[in-house]
XYZ file of C-alpha atoms in Angstrom:
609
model
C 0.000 0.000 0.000
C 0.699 3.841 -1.023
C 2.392 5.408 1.939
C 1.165 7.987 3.443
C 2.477 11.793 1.891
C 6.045 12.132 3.285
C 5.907 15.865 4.036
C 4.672 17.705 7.198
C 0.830 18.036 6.654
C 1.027 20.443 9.603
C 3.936 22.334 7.933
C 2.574 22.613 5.118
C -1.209 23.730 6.322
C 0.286 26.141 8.413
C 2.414 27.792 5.752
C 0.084 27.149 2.688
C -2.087 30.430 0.651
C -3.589 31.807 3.917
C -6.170 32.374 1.347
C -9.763 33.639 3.316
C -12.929 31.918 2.399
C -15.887 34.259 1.353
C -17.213 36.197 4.571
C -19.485 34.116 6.477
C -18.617 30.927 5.008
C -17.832 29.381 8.164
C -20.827 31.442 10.383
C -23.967 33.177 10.559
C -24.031 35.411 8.204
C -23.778 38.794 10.078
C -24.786 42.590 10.027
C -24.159 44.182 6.678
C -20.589 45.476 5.970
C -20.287 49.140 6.349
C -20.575 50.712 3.357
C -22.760 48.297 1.619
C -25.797 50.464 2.717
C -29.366 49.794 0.471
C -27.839 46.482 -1.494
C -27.292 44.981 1.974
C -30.136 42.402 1.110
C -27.446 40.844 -1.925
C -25.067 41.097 0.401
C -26.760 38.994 2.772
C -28.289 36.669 0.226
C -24.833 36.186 -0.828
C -23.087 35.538 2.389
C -25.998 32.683 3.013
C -25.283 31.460 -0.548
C -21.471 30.801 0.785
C -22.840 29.212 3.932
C -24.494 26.676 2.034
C -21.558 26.535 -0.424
C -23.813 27.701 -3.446
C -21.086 29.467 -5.065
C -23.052 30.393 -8.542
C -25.457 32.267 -6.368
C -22.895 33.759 -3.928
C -21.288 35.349 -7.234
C -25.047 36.099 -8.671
C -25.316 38.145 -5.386
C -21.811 39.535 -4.550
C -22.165 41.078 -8.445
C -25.088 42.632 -7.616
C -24.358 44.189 -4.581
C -20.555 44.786 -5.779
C -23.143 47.069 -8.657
C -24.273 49.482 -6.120
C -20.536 50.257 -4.301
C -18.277 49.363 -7.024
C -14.743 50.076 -4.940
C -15.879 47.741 -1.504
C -12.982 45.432 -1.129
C -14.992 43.236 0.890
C -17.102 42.740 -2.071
C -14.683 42.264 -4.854
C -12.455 39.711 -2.255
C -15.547 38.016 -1.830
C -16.542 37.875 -5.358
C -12.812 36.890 -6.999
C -13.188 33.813 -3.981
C -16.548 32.407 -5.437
C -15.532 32.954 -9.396
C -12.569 30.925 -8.060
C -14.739 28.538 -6.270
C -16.396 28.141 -9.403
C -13.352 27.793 -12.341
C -14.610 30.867 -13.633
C -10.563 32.594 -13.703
C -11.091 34.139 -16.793
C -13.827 36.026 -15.294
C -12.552 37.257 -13.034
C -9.058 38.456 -14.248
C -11.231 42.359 -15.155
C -11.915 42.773 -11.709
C -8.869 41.258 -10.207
C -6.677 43.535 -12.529
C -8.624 46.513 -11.175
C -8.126 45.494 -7.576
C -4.681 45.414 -8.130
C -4.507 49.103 -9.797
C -6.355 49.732 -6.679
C -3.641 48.547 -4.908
C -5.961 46.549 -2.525
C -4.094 43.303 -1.243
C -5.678 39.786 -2.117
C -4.456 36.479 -2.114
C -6.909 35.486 -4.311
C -7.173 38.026 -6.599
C -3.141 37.239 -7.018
C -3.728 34.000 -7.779
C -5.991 34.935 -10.384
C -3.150 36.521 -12.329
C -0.721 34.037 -12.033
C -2.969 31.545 -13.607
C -3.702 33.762 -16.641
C -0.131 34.745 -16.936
C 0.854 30.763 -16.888
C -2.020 30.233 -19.362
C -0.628 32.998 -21.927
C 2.708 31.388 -21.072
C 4.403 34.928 -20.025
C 6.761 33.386 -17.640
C 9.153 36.297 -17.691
C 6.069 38.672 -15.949
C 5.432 35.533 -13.510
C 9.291 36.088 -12.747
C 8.788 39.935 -11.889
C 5.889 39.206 -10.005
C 7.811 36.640 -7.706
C 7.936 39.496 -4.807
C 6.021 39.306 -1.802
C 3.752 42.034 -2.659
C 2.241 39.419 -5.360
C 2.243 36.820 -3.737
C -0.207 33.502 -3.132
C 2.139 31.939 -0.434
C 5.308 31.264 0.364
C 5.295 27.712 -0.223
C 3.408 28.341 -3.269
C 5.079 30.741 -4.567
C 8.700 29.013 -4.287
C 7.388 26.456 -6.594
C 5.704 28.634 -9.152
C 8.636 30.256 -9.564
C 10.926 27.438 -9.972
C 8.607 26.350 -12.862
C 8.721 29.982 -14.119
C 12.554 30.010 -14.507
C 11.721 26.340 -16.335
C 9.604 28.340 -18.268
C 11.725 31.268 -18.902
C 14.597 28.975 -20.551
C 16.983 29.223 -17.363
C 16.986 25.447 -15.831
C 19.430 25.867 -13.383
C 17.908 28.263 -11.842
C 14.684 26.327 -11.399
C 16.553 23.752 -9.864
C 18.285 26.023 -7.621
C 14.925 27.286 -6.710
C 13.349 23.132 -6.044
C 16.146 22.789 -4.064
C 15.660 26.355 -1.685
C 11.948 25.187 -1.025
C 13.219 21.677 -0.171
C 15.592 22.882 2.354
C 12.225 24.399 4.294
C 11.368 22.225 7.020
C 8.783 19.704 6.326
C 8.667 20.709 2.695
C 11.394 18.097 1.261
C 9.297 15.713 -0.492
C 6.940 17.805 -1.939
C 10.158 20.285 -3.598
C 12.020 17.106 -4.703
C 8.635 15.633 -6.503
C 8.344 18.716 -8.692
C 12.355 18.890 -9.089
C 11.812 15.163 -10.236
C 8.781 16.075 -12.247
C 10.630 19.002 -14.594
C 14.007 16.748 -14.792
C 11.395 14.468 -16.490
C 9.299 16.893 -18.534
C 12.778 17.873 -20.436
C 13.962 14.855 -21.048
C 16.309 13.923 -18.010
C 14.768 10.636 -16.908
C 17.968 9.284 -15.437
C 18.079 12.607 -13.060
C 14.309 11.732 -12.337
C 14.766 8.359 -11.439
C 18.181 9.554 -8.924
C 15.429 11.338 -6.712
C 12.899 8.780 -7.079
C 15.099 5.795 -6.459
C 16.816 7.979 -3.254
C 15.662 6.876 0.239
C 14.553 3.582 -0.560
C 12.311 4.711 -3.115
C 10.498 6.874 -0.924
C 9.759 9.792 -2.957
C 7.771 7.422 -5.688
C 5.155 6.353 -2.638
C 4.037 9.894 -1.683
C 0.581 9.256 -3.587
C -0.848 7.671 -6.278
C 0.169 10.081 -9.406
C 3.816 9.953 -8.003
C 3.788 5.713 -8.086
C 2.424 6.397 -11.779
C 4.812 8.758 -12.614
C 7.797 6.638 -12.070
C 6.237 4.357 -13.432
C 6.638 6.169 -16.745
C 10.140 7.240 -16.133
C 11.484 3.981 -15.845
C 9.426 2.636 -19.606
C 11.300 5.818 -20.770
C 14.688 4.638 -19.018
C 13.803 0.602 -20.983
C 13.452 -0.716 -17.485
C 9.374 -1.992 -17.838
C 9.803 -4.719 -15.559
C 10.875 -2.780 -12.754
C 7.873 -0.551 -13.127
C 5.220 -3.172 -13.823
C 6.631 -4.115 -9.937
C 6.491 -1.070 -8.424
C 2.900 -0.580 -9.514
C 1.733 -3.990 -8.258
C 3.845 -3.602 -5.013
C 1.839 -0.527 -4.598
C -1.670 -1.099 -5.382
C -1.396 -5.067 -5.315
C -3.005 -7.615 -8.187
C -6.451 -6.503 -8.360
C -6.086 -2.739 -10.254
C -8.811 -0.933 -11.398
C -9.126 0.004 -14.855
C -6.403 3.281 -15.108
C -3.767 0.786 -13.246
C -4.550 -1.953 -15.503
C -4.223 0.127 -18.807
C -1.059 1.341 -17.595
C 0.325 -2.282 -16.309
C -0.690 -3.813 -19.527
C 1.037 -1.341 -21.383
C 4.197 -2.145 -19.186
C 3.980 -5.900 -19.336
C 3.383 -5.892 -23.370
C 6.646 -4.033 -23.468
C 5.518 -0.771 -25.007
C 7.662 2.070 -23.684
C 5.004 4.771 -22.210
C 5.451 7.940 -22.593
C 5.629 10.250 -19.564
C 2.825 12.068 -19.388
C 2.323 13.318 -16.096
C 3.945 16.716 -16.625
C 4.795 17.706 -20.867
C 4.805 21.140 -20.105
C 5.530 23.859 -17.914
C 1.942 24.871 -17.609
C 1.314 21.216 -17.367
C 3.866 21.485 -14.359
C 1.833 24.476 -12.170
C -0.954 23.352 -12.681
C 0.596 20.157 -10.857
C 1.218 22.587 -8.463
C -2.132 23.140 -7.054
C -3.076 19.844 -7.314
C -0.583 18.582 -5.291
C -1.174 21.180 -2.641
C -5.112 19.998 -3.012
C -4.192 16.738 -2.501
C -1.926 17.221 0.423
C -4.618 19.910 2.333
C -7.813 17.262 1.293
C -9.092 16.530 4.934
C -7.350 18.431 6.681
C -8.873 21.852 5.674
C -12.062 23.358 4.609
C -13.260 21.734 1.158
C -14.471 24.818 -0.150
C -10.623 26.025 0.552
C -9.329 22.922 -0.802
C -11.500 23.476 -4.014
C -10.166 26.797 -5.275
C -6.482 24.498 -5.574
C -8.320 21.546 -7.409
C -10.099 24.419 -9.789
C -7.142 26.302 -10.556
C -5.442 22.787 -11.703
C -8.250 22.081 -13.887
C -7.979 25.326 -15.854
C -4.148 25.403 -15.921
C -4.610 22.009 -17.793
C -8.471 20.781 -18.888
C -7.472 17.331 -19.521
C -5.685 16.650 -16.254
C -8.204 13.966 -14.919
C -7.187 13.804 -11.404
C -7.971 17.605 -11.091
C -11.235 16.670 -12.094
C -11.909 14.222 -10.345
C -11.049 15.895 -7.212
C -13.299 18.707 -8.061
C -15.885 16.805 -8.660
C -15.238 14.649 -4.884
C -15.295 18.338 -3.336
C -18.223 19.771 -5.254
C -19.938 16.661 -4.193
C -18.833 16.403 -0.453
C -19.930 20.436 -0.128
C -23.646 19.403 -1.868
C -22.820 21.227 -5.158
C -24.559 17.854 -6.570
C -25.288 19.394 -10.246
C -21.775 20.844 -10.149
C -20.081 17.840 -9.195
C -21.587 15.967 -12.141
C -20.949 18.401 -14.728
C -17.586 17.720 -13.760
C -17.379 13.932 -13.308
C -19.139 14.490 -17.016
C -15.866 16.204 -18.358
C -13.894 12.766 -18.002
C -13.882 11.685 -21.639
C -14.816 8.185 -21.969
C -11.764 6.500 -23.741
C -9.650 7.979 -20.667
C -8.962 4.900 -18.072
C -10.831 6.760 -15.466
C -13.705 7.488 -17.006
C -14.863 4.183 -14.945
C -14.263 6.295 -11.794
C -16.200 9.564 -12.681
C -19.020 7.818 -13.801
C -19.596 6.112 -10.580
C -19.188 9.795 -8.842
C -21.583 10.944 -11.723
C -23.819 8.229 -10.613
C -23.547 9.256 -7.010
C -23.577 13.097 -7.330
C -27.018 12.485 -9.341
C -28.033 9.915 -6.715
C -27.712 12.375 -3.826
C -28.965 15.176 -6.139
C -32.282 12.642 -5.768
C -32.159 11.964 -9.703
C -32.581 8.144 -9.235
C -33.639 6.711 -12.466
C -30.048 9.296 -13.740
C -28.024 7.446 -11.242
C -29.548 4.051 -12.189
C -29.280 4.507 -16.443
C -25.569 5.779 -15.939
C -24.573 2.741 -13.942
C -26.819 0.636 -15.980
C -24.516 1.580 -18.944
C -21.257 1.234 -17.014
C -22.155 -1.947 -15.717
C -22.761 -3.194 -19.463
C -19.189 -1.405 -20.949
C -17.188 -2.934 -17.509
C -19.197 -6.099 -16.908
C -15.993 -7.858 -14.944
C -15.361 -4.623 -12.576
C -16.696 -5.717 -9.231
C -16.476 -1.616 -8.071
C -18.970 -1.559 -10.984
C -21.733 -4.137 -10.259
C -21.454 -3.629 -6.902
C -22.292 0.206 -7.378
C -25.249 -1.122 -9.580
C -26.432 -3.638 -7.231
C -26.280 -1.045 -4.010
C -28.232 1.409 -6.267
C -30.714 -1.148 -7.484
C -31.037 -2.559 -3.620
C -31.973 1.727 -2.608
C -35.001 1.354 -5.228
C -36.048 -1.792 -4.188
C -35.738 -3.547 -7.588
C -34.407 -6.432 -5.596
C -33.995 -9.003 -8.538
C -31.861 -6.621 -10.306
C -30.063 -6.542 -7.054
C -28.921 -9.513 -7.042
C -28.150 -10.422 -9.867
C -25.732 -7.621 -9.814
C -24.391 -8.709 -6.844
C -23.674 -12.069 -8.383
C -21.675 -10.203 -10.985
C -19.743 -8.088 -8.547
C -19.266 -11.560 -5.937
C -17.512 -13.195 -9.396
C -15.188 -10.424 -10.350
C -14.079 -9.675 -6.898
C -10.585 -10.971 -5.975
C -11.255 -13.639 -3.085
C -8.925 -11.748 -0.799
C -10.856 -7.976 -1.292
C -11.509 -6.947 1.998
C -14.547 -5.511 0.792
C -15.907 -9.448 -0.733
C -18.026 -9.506 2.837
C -20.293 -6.238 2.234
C -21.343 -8.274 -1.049
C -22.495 -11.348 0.686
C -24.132 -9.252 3.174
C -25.538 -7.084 0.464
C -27.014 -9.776 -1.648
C -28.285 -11.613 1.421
C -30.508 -8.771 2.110
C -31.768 -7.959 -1.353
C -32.370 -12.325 -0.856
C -34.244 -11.944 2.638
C -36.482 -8.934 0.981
C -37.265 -11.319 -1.687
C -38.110 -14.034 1.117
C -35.401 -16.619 -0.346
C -34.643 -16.877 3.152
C -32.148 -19.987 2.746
C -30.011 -18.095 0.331
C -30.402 -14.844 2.637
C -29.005 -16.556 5.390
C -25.860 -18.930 3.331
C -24.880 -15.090 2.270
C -24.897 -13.777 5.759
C -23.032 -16.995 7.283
C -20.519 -16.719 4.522
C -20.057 -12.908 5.365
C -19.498 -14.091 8.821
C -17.040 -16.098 8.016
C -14.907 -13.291 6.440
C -15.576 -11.032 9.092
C -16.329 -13.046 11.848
C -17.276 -9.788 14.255
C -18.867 -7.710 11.419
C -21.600 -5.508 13.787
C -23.807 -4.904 10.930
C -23.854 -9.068 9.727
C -24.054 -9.976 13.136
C -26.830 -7.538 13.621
C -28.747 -8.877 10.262
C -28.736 -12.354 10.673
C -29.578 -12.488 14.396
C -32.860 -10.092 14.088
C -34.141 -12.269 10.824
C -33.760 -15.588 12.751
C -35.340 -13.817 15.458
C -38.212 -13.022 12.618
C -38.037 -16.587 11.327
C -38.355 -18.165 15.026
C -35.094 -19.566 14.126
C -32.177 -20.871 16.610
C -33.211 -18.094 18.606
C -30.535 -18.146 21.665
C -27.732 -18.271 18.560
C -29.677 -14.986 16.937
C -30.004 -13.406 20.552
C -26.028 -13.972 21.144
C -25.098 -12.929 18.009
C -27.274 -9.368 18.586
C -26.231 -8.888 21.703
C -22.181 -9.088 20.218
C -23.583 -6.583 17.701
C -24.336 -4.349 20.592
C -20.982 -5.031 22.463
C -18.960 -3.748 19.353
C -20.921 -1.004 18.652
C -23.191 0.387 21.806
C -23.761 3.486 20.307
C -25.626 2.377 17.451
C -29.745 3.280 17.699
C -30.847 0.608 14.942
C -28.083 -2.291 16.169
C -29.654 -1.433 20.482
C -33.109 -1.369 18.738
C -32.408 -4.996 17.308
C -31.628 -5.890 20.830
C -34.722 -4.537 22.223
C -37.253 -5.685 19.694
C -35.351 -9.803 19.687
C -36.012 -9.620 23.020
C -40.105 -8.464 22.920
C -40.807 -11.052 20.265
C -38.657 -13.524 22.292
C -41.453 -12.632 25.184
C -39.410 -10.641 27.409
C -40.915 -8.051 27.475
C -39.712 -6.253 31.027
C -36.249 -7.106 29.547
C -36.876 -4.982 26.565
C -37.623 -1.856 28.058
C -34.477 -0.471 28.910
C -32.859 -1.406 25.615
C -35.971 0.278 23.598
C -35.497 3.564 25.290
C -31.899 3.604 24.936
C -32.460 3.183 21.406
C -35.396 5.663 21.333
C -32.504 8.175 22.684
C -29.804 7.230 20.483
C -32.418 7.954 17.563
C -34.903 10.232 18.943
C -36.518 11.297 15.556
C -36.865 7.485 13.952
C -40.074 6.358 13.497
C -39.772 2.530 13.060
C -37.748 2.827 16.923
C -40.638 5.021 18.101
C -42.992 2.392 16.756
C -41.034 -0.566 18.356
C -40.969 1.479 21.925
C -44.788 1.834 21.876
C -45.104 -1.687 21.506
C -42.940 -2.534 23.720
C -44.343 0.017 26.886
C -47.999 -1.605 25.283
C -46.658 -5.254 26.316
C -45.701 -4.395 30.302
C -49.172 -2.762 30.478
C -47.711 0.902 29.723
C -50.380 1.894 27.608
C -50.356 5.571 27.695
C -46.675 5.692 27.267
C -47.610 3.359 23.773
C -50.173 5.182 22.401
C -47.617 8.422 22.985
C -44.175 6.903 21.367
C -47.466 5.483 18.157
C -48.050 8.890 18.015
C -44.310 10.040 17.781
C -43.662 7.403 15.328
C -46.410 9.441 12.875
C -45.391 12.427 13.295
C -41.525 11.919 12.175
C -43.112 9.426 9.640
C -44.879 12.080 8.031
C -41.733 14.861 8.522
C -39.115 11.836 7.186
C -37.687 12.160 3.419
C -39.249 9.794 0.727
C -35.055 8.078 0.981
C -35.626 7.787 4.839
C -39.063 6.168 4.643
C -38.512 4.218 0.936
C -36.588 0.964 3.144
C -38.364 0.998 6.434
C -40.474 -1.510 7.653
C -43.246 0.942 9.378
C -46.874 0.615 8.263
C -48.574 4.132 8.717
C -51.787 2.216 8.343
C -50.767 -0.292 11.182
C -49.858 2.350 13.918
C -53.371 4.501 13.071
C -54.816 0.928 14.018
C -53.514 0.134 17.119
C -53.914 3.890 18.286
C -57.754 3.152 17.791
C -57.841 -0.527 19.431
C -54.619 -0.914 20.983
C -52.176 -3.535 20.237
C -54.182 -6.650 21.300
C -56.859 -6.309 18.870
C -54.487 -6.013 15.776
C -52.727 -8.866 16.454
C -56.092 -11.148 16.736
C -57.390 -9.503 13.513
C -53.358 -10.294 12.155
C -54.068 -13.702 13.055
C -51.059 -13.601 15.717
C -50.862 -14.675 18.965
C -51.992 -12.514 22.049
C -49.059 -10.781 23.657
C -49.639 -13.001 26.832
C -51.810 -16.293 27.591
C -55.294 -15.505 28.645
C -55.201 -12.148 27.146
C -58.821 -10.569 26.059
C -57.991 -8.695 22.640
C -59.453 -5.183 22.743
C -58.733 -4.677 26.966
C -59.047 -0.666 27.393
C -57.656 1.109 30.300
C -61.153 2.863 31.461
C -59.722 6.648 31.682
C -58.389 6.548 28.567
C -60.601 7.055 24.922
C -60.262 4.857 21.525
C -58.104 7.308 19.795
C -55.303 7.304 23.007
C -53.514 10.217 23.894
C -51.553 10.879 26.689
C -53.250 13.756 28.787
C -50.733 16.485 27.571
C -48.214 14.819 29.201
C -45.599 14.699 27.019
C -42.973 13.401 29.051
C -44.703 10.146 27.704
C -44.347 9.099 32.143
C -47.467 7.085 33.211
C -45.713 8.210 36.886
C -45.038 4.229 37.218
């Protein structure tokens, strides 16, 4: 496996482009800025468009109020930020430029320029401009400019310039990787490969594009074998489709081109997406975005840049933005695999189902022996309920999946329960044994199995253990306590039930199938106006829950309006079921209470027992 980046995250967080998100990105949006006077309303619709990360209406807004008090720095900082936020650079190089003859100070507004000067190639300008009054950051700014004397004809100085910023502590790996990657980009393998191959190789496991990258350099240096190594020492046997293009390549004996950096601008715009890659998770995502964004307009066709911005557009709810994207992947590039399944996802989320569905329909046809693939499918078909389709996908995924995946249990457990919603219960429960047996202490599996052999009246001390191991690994878990609670009421015991019902019922206050479960469950020790209260709950967040939330759960509306009418008792006799207890009159009524329940206004939901 890839080792983890070798430079100081910390470092390099600390020192990176202190570059300020939009105002009240991070906060209530506040009082109006002074100045802003009568178009304070855009300029609070647009700080509330940055709080929810809708950039395209943050710049709708900051334009508009940026109209009525054209020289508010606030306003243009704020507006260069979301253009940036968006890819829109050429956009925003007018109002940059006029900040600048303004001589107002911005980060962003500097980083503007320096991506349209790398764009028009005027290296010599981005040389002039390497001064701290211009500047984006130090770190980021050492390495621009080292590409900038690449750029500007004058190698050694470049690599005079790698070598100052690798001398910074914390910042050696990073330094040496571009060093490496301009050696390469001219033509100097062998000089590549010296800083690759030092330390043990350590500089060629920083990440995934480095691993790649030497790959290259060593086809270029006629040493394939060594390469076609490296990559499966890295990522192992099973490689997904981009790894596999590139290890076939190897193995046939072609000699691949490099293609990681060709080009200076090819080189800064590696730049920023190194630095978004290195700050991913450990800073804002709308921060880490305006990196990943300025790599995918230094150089379009760099998929990992858009990949990235598609992951952050996605993870910050910018669903339609995200797959517009994923949708720029062209589909002969090796990852196009990849960005349709975030396509798939970003349109899932965005609540475009039958989108989702039709794109991995079609990927599962063009990759039908990618497990990632079918599984995708089969996980999507399972949300929908088209459980058929789930399985058979499933099947798909379970034979293209290397036997030692650690992910082969999730599939067994996966089909099993697209099998037990079918009601093929013997092959529902083979999948969930067999998941067991690769992950012997697998909460969720554990959790599965032992509530549908509770269901199925099946080896029910077996089902109870393996529940109540559920529970041990993972106590905090409202539907995995709820399992416990509700084995135990149909196992009869009901007093023992209790406390495990209202744990749950705390652990997931709003959920209406463990609201449900608690009313039956106070119903069965004789609490009846603590039932008909947690019945009532279980409506009410019924009604409030999301057609996603309520599309897989087992409540029945119908069922709960029922037994607030007649109580508990009476359903099950007109079920067909067996009376809570032996001897039990169906239809028994405390006398102070009237059909349709309630609980007195008390809604502490306390009989005072």
């Amino acid at each position: 496996m890839l080792a983890r980046i070798s430079f100081s995250r910390a470092v390099l967080v600390a020192a990176a482009f202190a570059l300020a998100l939009p105002a009240g990105a991070q906060e209530g949006a506040p009082a109006p800025a002074p100045g802003i006077g009568e178009d304070a309303g855009a300029y609070l619709a647009a700080r509330q468009a940055v709080i929810g990360s809708d950039f395209t209406a943050a710049a709708r807004y900051y334009k508009r109020a940026l109209a009525g008090d054209s020289d508010n720095p606030e306003l243009m900082e704020n507006l260069v930020l979301s253009q940036l936020s968006l890819g829109a650079i050429e956009e925003a190089l007018p109002l940059v430029q006029r900040m600048e003859e303004l001589g107002i100070p911005s980060q962003g507004a500097h980083m503007v320029v320096a991506g349209h000067l790398i764009a028009s190639g005027d290296y010599d300008a981005l040389v002039e401009r390497s001064g701290r009054e211009y500047g984006i950051g130090p770190l980021i700014d050492g390495l621009i400019n080292a590409w900038a004397h690449m750029g500007a004809g004058s190698v050694a100085q470049a690599l005079e310039q790698f070598d100052k910023v690798a001398k910074q502590k914390g910042l050696r790996g990073i330094a040496l990787y571009h060093k490496a990657m301009a050696l390469a980009s001219v033509g100097d393998f062998e000089g590549a490969e010296a800083l690759f191959s030092a330390d043990e190789g350590a500089l060629g496991q920083v990440s995934r594009r480095a691993t790649m990258a030497r790959a290259e350099i060593l086809s270029q240096l006629e040493r394939n074998e060594e390469a076609l190594a490296l990559i499966h020492d890295a990522f192992g046997r099973e490689l997904d489709p981009a790894l596999a293009n590139l290890a076939s390549r190897l193995e046939s004996g072609e000699q691949v081109p490099f293609s990681h950096v060709r080009s200076v601008e090819d080189g800064m715009a590696e730049v920023f997406l190194t630095f978004a890659q290195a700050l991913a998770g450990d800073t804002a995502d709308a921060y880490t975005l305006i990196y990943a964004r300025m790599a995918a307009f230094l150089r379009p066709g760099n998929v990992d840049a858009l990949l990235m911005t598609a992951d952050l557009l996605d993870r910050l709810g910018q669903y339609d933005l995200a797959e517009e994207s994923f949708s720029r992947v062209p589909p002969d590039d090796p990852s196009h695999f990849a960005a349709e399944l975030g396509r798939a996802d970003s349109l899932r989320r965005a609540d475009r189902l039958d989108e989702a569905l039709d794109v991995l329909k079609a990927l599962a046809e063009r990759y039908p022996a990618l497990g990632s693939v079918q599984s995708a499918l089969g996980d999507l078909e399972r949300r929908q309920e088209n459980w058929e389709e789930a399985v058979a996908a499933y099947d798909r995924a379970i034979t293209h999946t290397d036997e030692d995946s650690r992910d082969l249990w999730f599939l067994y457990y996966a089909r099993g329960i697209a099998h037990e919603r079918l009601k093929h219960w013997n092959e529902a429960e083979a999948d969930f044994r067999h998941a067991l047996e690769l992950q012997p202490d697998q909460p969720q599996v554990l959790n599965y199995l032992g509530y549908s052999l509770v269901e199925q009246k099946e080896h029910l001390d077996e089902a109870l253990e393996m529940i109540e191991r559920a529970v041990e690994a993972e106590p905090e878990s409202g539907y995995i306590v709820d399992s416990l609670g509700w084995a135990l009421f149909r196992l009869g015991r009901y007093d023992e039930s209790v406390g495990h019902m209202e744990k749950a019922v705390r652990l997931m206050p709003v959920d209406p199938v463990v609201n449900d479960h608690l009313g039956d469950v106070y119903w069965a020790v004789g609490r009846t106006r603590e039932a008909r209260f947690q019945w009532k709950r279980a409506l009410s967040y019924y009604a409030t829950a999301s057609e996603e939330e309520t599309s897989d759960s087992d409540i029945d509306p119908d069922r709960i309006r029922r037994k607030l009418e007649v109580g508990l008792d009476v359903v099950l006799a007109e079920e067909g079921a067996p009376p809570l207890h032996a001897g039990d009159r169906p239809g028994d009524v405390e006398p102070d209470e009237s059909p349709s329940g309630g609980n007195s206004g008390d809604d502490t939901g306390n009989d005072g027992e």
